[in-house]
mmCIF file with all atom_site columns, C-alpha atoms in Angstrom:
data_model
loop_
_atom_site.group_PDB
_atom_site.id
_atom_site.type_symbol
_atom_site.label_atom_id
_atom_site.label_alt_id
_atom_site.label_comp_id
_atom_site.label_asym_id
_atom_site.label_entity_id
_atom_site.label_seq_id
_atom_site.pdbx_PDB_ins_code
_atom_site.Cartn_x
_atom_site.Cartn_y
_atom_site.Cartn_z
_atom_site.occupancy
_atom_site.B_iso_or_equiv
_atom_site.pdbx_formal_charge
_atom_site.auth_seq_id
_atom_site.auth_comp_id
_atom_site.auth_asym_id
_atom_site.auth_atom_id
_atom_site.pdbx_PDB_model_num
ATOM 1   C CA . MET H 1 1   ? -13.898 -3.669  6.700   1.00 0.00 ? 1   MET H CA 1
ATOM 2   C CA . LYS H 1 2   ? -14.095 -3.921  3.102   1.00 0.00 ? 2   LYS H CA 1
ATOM 3   C CA . LEU H 1 3   ? -10.525 -3.823  1.201   1.00 0.00 ? 3   LEU H CA 1
ATOM 4   C CA . THR H 1 4   ? -10.942 -2.813  -2.305  1.00 0.00 ? 4   THR H CA 1
ATOM 5   C CA . LYS H 1 5   ? -7.728  -3.978  -4.476  1.00 0.00 ? 5   LYS H CA 1
ATOM 6   C CA . HIS H 1 6   ? -7.122  -0.790  -6.906  1.00 0.00 ? 6   HIS H CA 1
ATOM 7   C CA . GLY H 1 7   ? -4.381  -0.370  -10.290 1.00 0.00 ? 7   GLY H CA 1
ATOM 8   C CA . HIS H 1 8   ? -1.065  -1.040  -9.051  1.00 0.00 ? 8   HIS H CA 1
ATOM 9   C CA . ALA H 1 9   ? -0.271  -0.053  -5.225  1.00 0.00 ? 9   ALA H CA 1
ATOM 10  C CA . CYS H 1 10  ? -3.583  1.475   -4.428  1.00 0.00 ? 10  CYS H CA 1
ATOM 11  C CA . VAL H 1 11  ? -6.231  0.159   -1.479  1.00 0.00 ? 11  VAL H CA 1
ATOM 12  C CA . ARG H 1 12  ? -9.641  1.109   -1.033  1.00 0.00 ? 12  ARG H CA 1
ATOM 13  C CA . LEU H 1 13  ? -10.641 0.120   2.753   1.00 0.00 ? 13  LEU H CA 1
ATOM 14  C CA . GLU H 1 14  ? -14.654 0.880   3.669   1.00 0.00 ? 14  GLU H CA 1
ATOM 15  C CA . LYS H 1 15  ? -16.436 0.182   7.153   1.00 0.00 ? 15  LYS H CA 1
ATOM 16  C CA . ASP H 1 16  ? -19.309 2.250   9.190   1.00 0.00 ? 16  ASP H CA 1
ATOM 17  C CA . GLY H 1 17  ? -20.347 4.151   5.569   1.00 0.00 ? 17  GLY H CA 1
ATOM 18  C CA . SER H 1 18  ? -16.305 5.877   6.091   1.00 0.00 ? 18  SER H CA 1
ATOM 19  C CA . THR H 1 19  ? -13.359 5.188   3.250   1.00 0.00 ? 19  THR H CA 1
ATOM 20  C CA . LEU H 1 20  ? -10.010 5.771   3.504   1.00 0.00 ? 20  LEU H CA 1
ATOM 21  C CA . ILE H 1 21  ? -7.362  5.415   -0.121  1.00 0.00 ? 21  ILE H CA 1
ATOM 22  C CA . ILE H 1 22  ? -3.817  4.392   0.116   1.00 0.00 ? 22  ILE H CA 1
ATOM 23  C CA . ASP H 1 23  ? -1.300  5.449   -2.494  1.00 0.00 ? 23  ASP H CA 1
ATOM 24  C CA . PRO H 1 24  ? -3.902  6.366   -5.639  1.00 0.00 ? 24  PRO H CA 1
ATOM 25  C CA . GLY H 1 25  ? -0.909  6.719   -7.629  1.00 0.00 ? 25  GLY H CA 1
ATOM 26  C CA . GLY H 1 26  ? -0.320  7.346   -11.415 1.00 0.00 ? 26  GLY H CA 1
ATOM 27  C CA . LEU H 1 27  ? -0.976  3.172   -13.024 1.00 0.00 ? 27  LEU H CA 1
ATOM 28  C CA . THR H 1 28  ? -4.156  3.383   -10.466 1.00 0.00 ? 28  THR H CA 1
ATOM 29  C CA . GLU H 1 29  ? -7.407  4.483   -12.139 1.00 0.00 ? 29  GLU H CA 1
ATOM 30  C CA . GLU H 1 30  ? -9.233  8.028   -12.055 1.00 0.00 ? 30  GLU H CA 1
ATOM 31  C CA . SER H 1 31  ? -12.456 5.950   -9.741  1.00 0.00 ? 31  SER H CA 1
ATOM 32  C CA . ALA H 1 32  ? -10.151 4.688   -7.283  1.00 0.00 ? 32  ALA H CA 1
ATOM 33  C CA . LEU H 1 33  ? -10.643 8.377   -5.036  1.00 0.00 ? 33  LEU H CA 1
ATOM 34  C CA . ASP H 1 34  ? -14.304 8.074   -5.948  1.00 0.00 ? 34  ASP H CA 1
ATOM 35  C CA . GLY H 1 35  ? -15.776 8.614   -2.347  1.00 0.00 ? 35  GLY H CA 1
ATOM 36  C CA . ALA H 1 36  ? -12.865 9.157   -0.796  1.00 0.00 ? 36  ALA H CA 1
ATOM 37  C CA . ASP H 1 37  ? -13.036 10.398  3.248   1.00 0.00 ? 37  ASP H CA 1
ATOM 38  C CA . ALA H 1 38  ? -10.145 10.722  3.332   1.00 0.00 ? 38  ALA H CA 1
ATOM 39  C CA . VAL H 1 39  ? -6.068  9.803   1.885   1.00 0.00 ? 39  VAL H CA 1
ATOM 40  C CA . LEU H 1 40  ? -2.780  7.444   3.171   1.00 0.00 ? 40  LEU H CA 1
ATOM 41  C CA . ILE H 1 41  ? 0.281   8.868   0.961   1.00 0.00 ? 41  ILE H CA 1
ATOM 42  C CA . THR H 1 42  ? 3.428   6.373   1.638   1.00 0.00 ? 42  THR H CA 1
ATOM 43  C CA . HIS H 1 43  ? 6.240   8.040   -0.238  1.00 0.00 ? 43  HIS H CA 1
ATOM 44  C CA . GLU H 1 44  ? 6.840   10.182  -3.326  1.00 0.00 ? 44  GLU H CA 1
ATOM 45  C CA . HIS H 1 45  ? 7.112   8.036   -6.219  1.00 0.00 ? 45  HIS H CA 1
ATOM 46  C CA . PHE H 1 46  ? 5.050   8.321   -8.943  1.00 0.00 ? 46  PHE H CA 1
ATOM 47  C CA . ASP H 1 47  ? 3.077   4.842   -9.375  1.00 0.00 ? 47  ASP H CA 1
ATOM 48  C CA . HIS H 1 48  ? 1.934   6.441   -5.426  1.00 0.00 ? 48  HIS H CA 1
ATOM 49  C CA . LEU H 1 49  ? 1.290   10.146  -5.266  1.00 0.00 ? 49  LEU H CA 1
ATOM 50  C CA . GLU H 1 50  ? -0.562  11.641  -8.574  1.00 0.00 ? 50  GLU H CA 1
ATOM 51  C CA . VAL H 1 51  ? -0.505  15.686  -6.862  1.00 0.00 ? 51  VAL H CA 1
ATOM 52  C CA . LYS H 1 52  ? -2.461  16.010  -9.193  1.00 0.00 ? 52  LYS H CA 1
ATOM 53  C CA . ARG H 1 53  ? -5.476  14.359  -8.871  1.00 0.00 ? 53  ARG H CA 1
ATOM 54  C CA . LEU H 1 54  ? -4.731  15.277  -4.644  1.00 0.00 ? 54  LEU H CA 1
ATOM 55  C CA . ALA H 1 55  ? -5.423  19.017  -5.567  1.00 0.00 ? 55  ALA H CA 1
ATOM 56  C CA . ALA H 1 56  ? -8.957  18.370  -7.240  1.00 0.00 ? 56  ALA H CA 1
ATOM 57  C CA . LEU H 1 57  ? -10.140 17.218  -4.001  1.00 0.00 ? 57  LEU H CA 1
ATOM 58  C CA . GLY H 1 58  ? -10.345 20.369  -2.040  1.00 0.00 ? 58  GLY H CA 1
ATOM 59  C CA . PRO H 1 59  ? -10.455 20.551  2.249   1.00 0.00 ? 59  PRO H CA 1
ATOM 60  C CA . ASP H 1 60  ? -13.366 18.354  3.094   1.00 0.00 ? 60  ASP H CA 1
ATOM 61  C CA . VAL H 1 61  ? -10.520 15.142  2.366   1.00 0.00 ? 61  VAL H CA 1
ATOM 62  C CA . PRO H 1 62  ? -7.227  15.066  4.522   1.00 0.00 ? 62  PRO H CA 1
ATOM 63  C CA . ILE H 1 63  ? -4.351  13.893  3.339   1.00 0.00 ? 63  ILE H CA 1
ATOM 64  C CA . TRP H 1 64  ? -1.283  11.982  5.719   1.00 0.00 ? 64  TRP H CA 1
ATOM 65  C CA . THR H 1 65  ? 1.795   11.656  4.225   1.00 0.00 ? 65  THR H CA 1
ATOM 66  C CA . CYS H 1 66  ? 5.312   12.298  5.299   1.00 0.00 ? 66  CYS H CA 1
ATOM 67  C CA . ALA H 1 67  ? 7.283   14.775  4.925   1.00 0.00 ? 67  ALA H CA 1
ATOM 68  C CA . ALA H 1 68  ? 8.599   14.655  1.794   1.00 0.00 ? 68  ALA H CA 1
ATOM 69  C CA . VAL H 1 69  ? 5.786   14.804  -0.289  1.00 0.00 ? 69  VAL H CA 1
ATOM 70  C CA . ALA H 1 70  ? 3.933   16.932  1.776   1.00 0.00 ? 70  ALA H CA 1
ATOM 71  C CA . LYS H 1 71  ? 6.302   20.021  0.698   1.00 0.00 ? 71  LYS H CA 1
ATOM 72  C CA . GLN H 1 72  ? 5.064   19.103  -2.448  1.00 0.00 ? 72  GLN H CA 1
ATOM 73  C CA . LEU H 1 73  ? 1.579   18.839  -1.879  1.00 0.00 ? 73  LEU H CA 1
ATOM 74  C CA . GLU H 1 74  ? 2.302   22.690  -0.444  1.00 0.00 ? 74  GLU H CA 1
ATOM 75  C CA . GLY H 1 75  ? 0.529   25.326  -2.094  1.00 0.00 ? 75  GLY H CA 1
ATOM 76  C CA . LEU H 1 76  ? -2.354  23.328  -3.050  1.00 0.00 ? 76  LEU H CA 1
ATOM 77  C CA . SER H 1 77  ? -6.084  23.978  -0.514  1.00 0.00 ? 77  SER H CA 1
ATOM 78  C CA . VAL H 1 78  ? -5.665  19.635  0.475   1.00 0.00 ? 78  VAL H CA 1
ATOM 79  C CA . LYS H 1 79  ? -5.642  19.480  3.987   1.00 0.00 ? 79  LYS H CA 1
ATOM 80  C CA . VAL H 1 80  ? -2.125  17.551  4.689   1.00 0.00 ? 80  VAL H CA 1
ATOM 81  C CA . GLY H 1 81  ? -0.864  16.436  8.221   1.00 0.00 ? 81  GLY H CA 1
ATOM 82  C CA . VAL H 1 82  ? 1.987   14.976  8.479   1.00 0.00 ? 82  VAL H CA 1
ATOM 83  C CA . ILE H 1 83  ? 3.577   12.078  9.966   1.00 0.00 ? 83  ILE H CA 1
ATOM 84  C CA . GLY H 1 84  ? 6.031   9.996   10.930  1.00 0.00 ? 84  GLY H CA 1
ATOM 85  C CA . ASP H 1 85  ? 7.894   5.996   12.318  1.00 0.00 ? 85  ASP H CA 1
ATOM 86  C CA . GLY H 1 86  ? 6.023   5.298   15.837  1.00 0.00 ? 86  GLY H CA 1
ATOM 87  C CA . ASP H 1 87  ? 3.304   8.268   15.016  1.00 0.00 ? 87  ASP H CA 1
ATOM 88  C CA . SER H 1 88  ? -0.664  7.122   15.320  1.00 0.00 ? 88  SER H CA 1
ATOM 89  C CA . PHE H 1 89  ? -3.943  9.272   14.756  1.00 0.00 ? 89  PHE H CA 1
ATOM 90  C CA . THR H 1 90  ? -7.799  9.097   13.239  1.00 0.00 ? 90  THR H CA 1
ATOM 91  C CA . ALA H 1 91  ? -8.497  9.273   9.596   1.00 0.00 ? 91  ALA H CA 1
ATOM 92  C CA . ALA H 1 92  ? -12.144 9.186   8.754   1.00 0.00 ? 92  ALA H CA 1
ATOM 93  C CA . GLY H 1 93  ? -12.072 7.238   12.064  1.00 0.00 ? 93  GLY H CA 1
ATOM 94  C CA . PHE H 1 94  ? -9.857  4.417   11.022  1.00 0.00 ? 94  PHE H CA 1
ATOM 95  C CA . GLU H 1 95  ? -7.296  4.114   13.664  1.00 0.00 ? 95  GLU H CA 1
ATOM 96  C CA . VAL H 1 96  ? -4.146  4.371   11.682  1.00 0.00 ? 96  VAL H CA 1
ATOM 97  C CA . GLY H 1 97  ? 0.048   3.518   13.089  1.00 0.00 ? 97  GLY H CA 1
ATOM 98  C CA . VAL H 1 98  ? 2.852   4.839   11.272  1.00 0.00 ? 98  VAL H CA 1
ATOM 99  C CA . ILE H 1 99  ? 5.574   2.074   10.187  1.00 0.00 ? 99  ILE H CA 1
ATOM 100 C CA . GLY H 1 100 ? 8.791   2.166   8.911   1.00 0.00 ? 100 GLY H CA 1
ATOM 101 C CA . ARG H 1 101 ? 11.346  5.793   7.357   1.00 0.00 ? 101 ARG H CA 1
ATOM 102 C CA . ASP H 1 102 ? 12.435  4.245   3.973   1.00 0.00 ? 102 ASP H CA 1
ATOM 103 C CA . HIS H 1 103 ? 12.439  3.145   0.673   1.00 0.00 ? 103 HIS H CA 1
ATOM 104 C CA . ALA H 1 104 ? 13.661  -0.269  -0.554  1.00 0.00 ? 104 ALA H CA 1
ATOM 105 C CA . VAL H 1 105 ? 17.307  0.840   -1.980  1.00 0.00 ? 105 VAL H CA 1
ATOM 106 C CA . ILE H 1 106 ? 17.111  0.625   -5.787  1.00 0.00 ? 106 ILE H CA 1
ATOM 107 C CA . ALA H 1 107 ? 20.377  0.674   -6.885  1.00 0.00 ? 107 ALA H CA 1
ATOM 108 C CA . PHE H 1 108 ? 23.687  2.449   -5.415  1.00 0.00 ? 108 PHE H CA 1
ATOM 109 C CA . ASP H 1 109 ? 23.080  5.890   -7.517  1.00 0.00 ? 109 ASP H CA 1
ATOM 110 C CA . VAL H 1 110 ? 19.402  5.962   -6.856  1.00 0.00 ? 110 VAL H CA 1
ATOM 111 C CA . PRO H 1 111 ? 18.622  8.801   -3.369  1.00 0.00 ? 111 PRO H CA 1
ATOM 112 C CA . VAL H 1 112 ? 16.737  6.331   -0.933  1.00 0.00 ? 112 VAL H CA 1
ATOM 113 C CA . VAL H 1 113 ? 13.579  8.999   0.197   1.00 0.00 ? 113 VAL H CA 1
ATOM 114 C CA . GLN H 1 114 ? 11.191  9.001   2.300   1.00 0.00 ? 114 GLN H CA 1
ATOM 115 C CA . ASN H 1 115 ? 8.502   5.605   3.239   1.00 0.00 ? 115 ASN H CA 1
ATOM 116 C CA . VAL H 1 116 ? 6.247   5.277   5.766   1.00 0.00 ? 116 VAL H CA 1
ATOM 117 C CA . GLY H 1 117 ? 3.575   2.072   5.806   1.00 0.00 ? 117 GLY H CA 1
ATOM 118 C CA . PHE H 1 118 ? 0.771   2.384   7.765   1.00 0.00 ? 118 PHE H CA 1
ATOM 119 C CA . LEU H 1 119 ? -1.214  0.075   9.884   1.00 0.00 ? 119 LEU H CA 1
ATOM 120 C CA . VAL H 1 120 ? -4.907  -0.095  9.690   1.00 0.00 ? 120 VAL H CA 1
ATOM 121 C CA . ASP H 1 121 ? -7.359  -0.530  12.927  1.00 0.00 ? 121 ASP H CA 1
ATOM 122 C CA . GLY H 1 122 ? -4.926  -3.080  13.648  1.00 0.00 ? 122 GLY H CA 1
ATOM 123 C CA . GLU H 1 123 ? -5.371  -5.426  10.935  1.00 0.00 ? 123 GLU H CA 1
ATOM 124 C CA . VAL H 1 124 ? -4.039  -4.011  7.722   1.00 0.00 ? 124 VAL H CA 1
ATOM 125 C CA . PHE H 1 125 ? -0.552  -3.628  6.996   1.00 0.00 ? 125 PHE H CA 1
ATOM 126 C CA . HIS H 1 126 ? -0.284  -0.832  3.869   1.00 0.00 ? 126 HIS H CA 1
ATOM 127 C CA . PRO H 1 127 ? 4.163   -0.922  3.470   1.00 0.00 ? 127 PRO H CA 1
ATOM 128 C CA . GLY H 1 128 ? 4.752   1.044   0.489   1.00 0.00 ? 128 GLY H CA 1
ATOM 129 C CA . ASP H 1 129 ? 8.330   0.068   -1.117  1.00 0.00 ? 129 ASP H CA 1
ATOM 130 C CA . ALA H 1 130 ? 9.714   -1.774  1.777   1.00 0.00 ? 130 ALA H CA 1
ATOM 131 C CA . PHE H 1 131 ? 9.946   -4.621  3.200   1.00 0.00 ? 131 PHE H CA 1
ATOM 132 C CA . THR H 1 132 ? 8.955   -3.916  7.134   1.00 0.00 ? 132 THR H CA 1
ATOM 133 C CA . VAL H 1 133 ? 8.066   -5.968  9.447   1.00 0.00 ? 133 VAL H CA 1
ATOM 134 C CA . PRO H 1 134 ? 5.065   -4.451  11.597  1.00 0.00 ? 134 PRO H CA 1
ATOM 135 C CA . GLY H 1 135 ? 6.369   -5.805  15.195  1.00 0.00 ? 135 GLY H CA 1
ATOM 136 C CA . GLN H 1 136 ? 3.159   -6.957  15.656  1.00 0.00 ? 136 GLN H CA 1
ATOM 137 C CA . PRO H 1 137 ? 1.219   -9.651  14.760  1.00 0.00 ? 137 PRO H CA 1
ATOM 138 C CA . VAL H 1 138 ? -1.094  -8.585  11.608  1.00 0.00 ? 138 VAL H CA 1
ATOM 139 C CA . GLY H 1 139 ? -3.622  -10.463 9.441   1.00 0.00 ? 139 GLY H CA 1
ATOM 140 C CA . THR H 1 140 ? -3.875  -9.204  6.682   1.00 0.00 ? 140 THR H CA 1
ATOM 141 C CA . LEU H 1 141 ? -0.260  -7.776  4.635   1.00 0.00 ? 141 LEU H CA 1
ATOM 142 C CA . LEU H 1 142 ? -0.871  -6.275  1.307   1.00 0.00 ? 142 LEU H CA 1
ATOM 143 C CA . THR H 1 143 ? 2.994   -8.105  -0.295  1.00 0.00 ? 143 THR H CA 1
ATOM 144 C CA . PRO H 1 144 ? 4.826   -6.300  -2.761  1.00 0.00 ? 144 PRO H CA 1
ATOM 145 C CA . THR H 1 145 ? 5.536   -8.961  -5.750  1.00 0.00 ? 145 THR H CA 1
ATOM 146 C CA . SER H 1 146 ? 6.901   -6.825  -8.403  1.00 0.00 ? 146 SER H CA 1
ATOM 147 C CA . GLY H 1 147 ? 9.251   -3.600  -8.588  1.00 0.00 ? 147 GLY H CA 1
ATOM 148 C CA . PRO H 1 148 ? 13.035  -2.627  -9.393  1.00 0.00 ? 148 PRO H CA 1
ATOM 149 C CA . TRP H 1 149 ? 13.211  -2.864  -5.825  1.00 0.00 ? 149 TRP H CA 1
ATOM 150 C CA . MET H 1 150 ? 13.383  -5.834  -4.932  1.00 0.00 ? 150 MET H CA 1
ATOM 151 C CA . LYS H 1 151 ? 13.352  -9.745  -5.872  1.00 0.00 ? 151 LYS H CA 1
ATOM 152 C CA . THR H 1 152 ? 11.033  -12.323 -5.718  1.00 0.00 ? 152 THR H CA 1
ATOM 153 C CA . PRO H 1 153 ? 12.971  -14.609 -3.250  1.00 0.00 ? 153 PRO H CA 1
ATOM 154 C CA . GLU H 1 154 ? 12.205  -11.173 -0.370  1.00 0.00 ? 154 GLU H CA 1
ATOM 155 C CA . MET H 1 155 ? 9.217   -10.942 -0.919  1.00 0.00 ? 155 MET H CA 1
ATOM 156 C CA . VAL H 1 156 ? 8.757   -14.227 0.662   1.00 0.00 ? 156 VAL H CA 1
ATOM 157 C CA . ASP H 1 157 ? 10.965  -14.078 3.293   1.00 0.00 ? 157 ASP H CA 1
ATOM 158 C CA . TYR H 1 158 ? 8.715   -11.113 4.303   1.00 0.00 ? 158 TYR H CA 1
ATOM 159 C CA . LEU H 1 159 ? 6.010   -13.264 4.043   1.00 0.00 ? 159 LEU H CA 1
ATOM 160 C CA . LEU H 1 160 ? 7.447   -16.215 6.196   1.00 0.00 ? 160 LEU H CA 1
ATOM 161 C CA . GLU H 1 161 ? 8.587   -13.377 8.479   1.00 0.00 ? 161 GLU H CA 1
ATOM 162 C CA . VAL H 1 162 ? 5.497   -11.211 8.612   1.00 0.00 ? 162 VAL H CA 1
ATOM 163 C CA . ALA H 1 163 ? 2.818   -14.451 8.757   1.00 0.00 ? 163 ALA H CA 1
ATOM 164 C CA . PRO H 1 164 ? -0.050  -12.609 8.445   1.00 0.00 ? 164 PRO H CA 1
ATOM 165 C CA . GLU H 1 165 ? -3.684  -14.647 8.130   1.00 0.00 ? 165 GLU H CA 1
ATOM 166 C CA . ARG H 1 166 ? -4.127  -12.696 4.603   1.00 0.00 ? 166 ARG H CA 1
ATOM 167 C CA . ALA H 1 167 ? -1.843  -11.275 1.921   1.00 0.00 ? 167 ALA H CA 1
ATOM 168 C CA . TYR H 1 168 ? -2.678  -10.141 -1.650  1.00 0.00 ? 168 TYR H CA 1
ATOM 169 C CA . SER H 1 169 ? 0.126   -8.308  -3.910  1.00 0.00 ? 169 SER H CA 1
ATOM 170 C CA . ILE H 1 170 ? 0.524   -5.122  -4.728  1.00 0.00 ? 170 ILE H CA 1
ATOM 171 C CA . HIS H 1 171 ? 3.008   -2.853  -6.443  1.00 0.00 ? 171 HIS H CA 1
ATOM 172 C CA . ASP H 1 172 ? 1.705   -5.542  -8.754  1.00 0.00 ? 172 ASP H CA 1
ATOM 173 C CA . GLY H 1 173 ? 1.369   -2.632  -11.565 1.00 0.00 ? 173 GLY H CA 1
ATOM 174 C CA . LEU H 1 174 ? 4.546   -3.319  -13.707 1.00 0.00 ? 174 LEU H CA 1
ATOM 175 C CA . TYR H 1 175 ? 3.671   -7.806  -14.848 1.00 0.00 ? 175 TYR H CA 1
ATOM 176 C CA . ASN H 1 176 ? 2.428   -8.089  -18.111 1.00 0.00 ? 176 ASN H CA 1
ATOM 177 C CA . ASP H 1 177 ? 0.173   -11.432 -18.044 1.00 0.00 ? 177 ASP H CA 1
ATOM 178 C CA . ILE H 1 178 ? 3.157   -13.880 -17.431 1.00 0.00 ? 178 ILE H CA 1
ATOM 179 C CA . GLY H 1 179 ? 4.184   -11.901 -14.584 1.00 0.00 ? 179 GLY H CA 1
ATOM 180 C CA . LEU H 1 180 ? 1.227   -11.946 -13.181 1.00 0.00 ? 180 LEU H CA 1
ATOM 181 C CA . MET H 1 181 ? 0.030   -15.883 -13.879 1.00 0.00 ? 181 MET H CA 1
ATOM 182 C CA . LEU H 1 182 ? 4.197   -16.068 -11.802 1.00 0.00 ? 182 LEU H CA 1
ATOM 183 C CA . VAL H 1 183 ? 2.335   -14.343 -8.866  1.00 0.00 ? 183 VAL H CA 1
ATOM 184 C CA . ASP H 1 184 ? -0.121  -16.107 -8.809  1.00 0.00 ? 184 ASP H CA 1
ATOM 185 C CA . GLY H 1 185 ? 1.280   -19.482 -8.493  1.00 0.00 ? 185 GLY H CA 1
ATOM 186 C CA . ILE H 1 186 ? 4.099   -18.122 -5.669  1.00 0.00 ? 186 ILE H CA 1
ATOM 187 C CA . LEU H 1 187 ? 1.187   -16.240 -3.885  1.00 0.00 ? 187 LEU H CA 1
ATOM 188 C CA . ASP H 1 188 ? -0.417  -19.720 -4.229  1.00 0.00 ? 188 ASP H CA 1
ATOM 189 C CA . ARG H 1 189 ? 2.442   -22.216 -2.842  1.00 0.00 ? 189 ARG H CA 1
ATOM 190 C CA . ARG H 1 190 ? 2.686   -20.374 -0.167  1.00 0.00 ? 190 ARG H CA 1
ATOM 191 C CA . GLY H 1 191 ? -1.101  -19.556 1.049   1.00 0.00 ? 191 GLY H CA 1
ATOM 192 C CA . LYS H 1 192 ? -0.291  -23.479 0.570   1.00 0.00 ? 192 LYS H CA 1
ATOM 193 C CA . ALA H 1 193 ? 1.879   -23.604 3.169   1.00 0.00 ? 193 ALA H CA 1
ATOM 194 C CA . GLN H 1 194 ? 1.912   -20.928 5.516   1.00 0.00 ? 194 GLN H CA 1
ATOM 195 C CA . GLY H 1 195 ? -2.119  -21.595 5.978   1.00 0.00 ? 195 GLY H CA 1
ATOM 196 C CA . GLY H 1 196 ? -3.055  -18.619 5.213   1.00 0.00 ? 196 GLY H CA 1
ATOM 197 C CA . ASP H 1 197 ? -5.374  -16.282 2.406   1.00 0.00 ? 197 ASP H CA 1
ATOM 198 C CA . PHE H 1 198 ? -2.720  -14.983 -0.563  1.00 0.00 ? 198 PHE H CA 1
ATOM 199 C CA . ARG H 1 199 ? -3.708  -14.735 -3.630  1.00 0.00 ? 199 ARG H CA 1
ATOM 200 C CA . ARG H 1 200 ? -3.864  -11.362 -6.357  1.00 0.00 ? 200 ARG H CA 1
ATOM 201 C CA . LEU H 1 201 ? -6.768  -9.836  -6.113  1.00 0.00 ? 201 LEU H CA 1
ATOM 202 C CA . LYS H 1 202 ? -7.769  -8.480  -10.032 1.00 0.00 ? 202 LYS H CA 1
ATOM 203 C CA . THR H 1 203 ? -9.456  -4.482  -9.998  1.00 0.00 ? 203 THR H CA 1
ATOM 204 C CA . GLY H 1 204 ? -11.654 -3.938  -8.548  1.00 0.00 ? 204 GLY H CA 1
ATOM 205 C CA . GLU H 1 205 ? -12.580 -7.119  -6.547  1.00 0.00 ? 205 GLU H CA 1
ATOM 206 C CA . SER H 1 206 ? -12.490 -7.072  -2.772  1.00 0.00 ? 206 SER H CA 1
ATOM 207 C CA . VAL H 1 207 ? -12.652 -9.383  0.134   1.00 0.00 ? 207 VAL H CA 1
ATOM 208 C CA . VAL H 1 208 ? -14.513 -8.221  3.401   1.00 0.00 ? 208 VAL H CA 1
ATOM 209 C CA . LEU H 1 209 ? -11.806 -8.638  6.848   1.00 0.00 ? 209 LEU H CA 1
ATOM 210 C CA . GLY H 1 210 ? -13.563 -9.543  9.991   1.00 0.00 ? 210 GLY H CA 1
ATOM 211 C CA . GLY H 1 211 ? -16.315 -11.124 8.697   1.00 0.00 ? 211 GLY H CA 1
#
């Protein structure tokens, strides 16, 4: 499986000629959806969901997401599958498990929205905006590294608890160059401490998993 990082929280997974895109939101470059065979959306916030962009996909590219996002896609020509915690399905030849229910708390006066994480082929876990622990071994964790709902020590605890072989930064589109330098340093230290490949992939950079 080939994993390519796109802007902010979006990744592309490719295998056997099929392409699965996760969270192509408003901070993601337009080209992220090129060649998509299926799309997964973790939750409704603009940096993960851009309805206008998804509307252009048409019915041949199914979208899988939670009920709250599906409601926003009503009336479009896209095909939407509604899923929730504990569900499993096949998207573009990838086996996907759904883990998680809620977005992390941002502030006491900000409503908590639905948020689902996706475990793809038992290998790659994208938690969306939450520190959801999959409850099973995960080879590759896409770990959030910035946001108004998180602190760095929480991210470090998450890496320790999940204990993946590989961890790649997502949700990092809010940082300037100095912030990204801090992320790089933290992931490098944690990778050395935990004996894994922990780092931030640049936009457009790819890694091959299981190769």
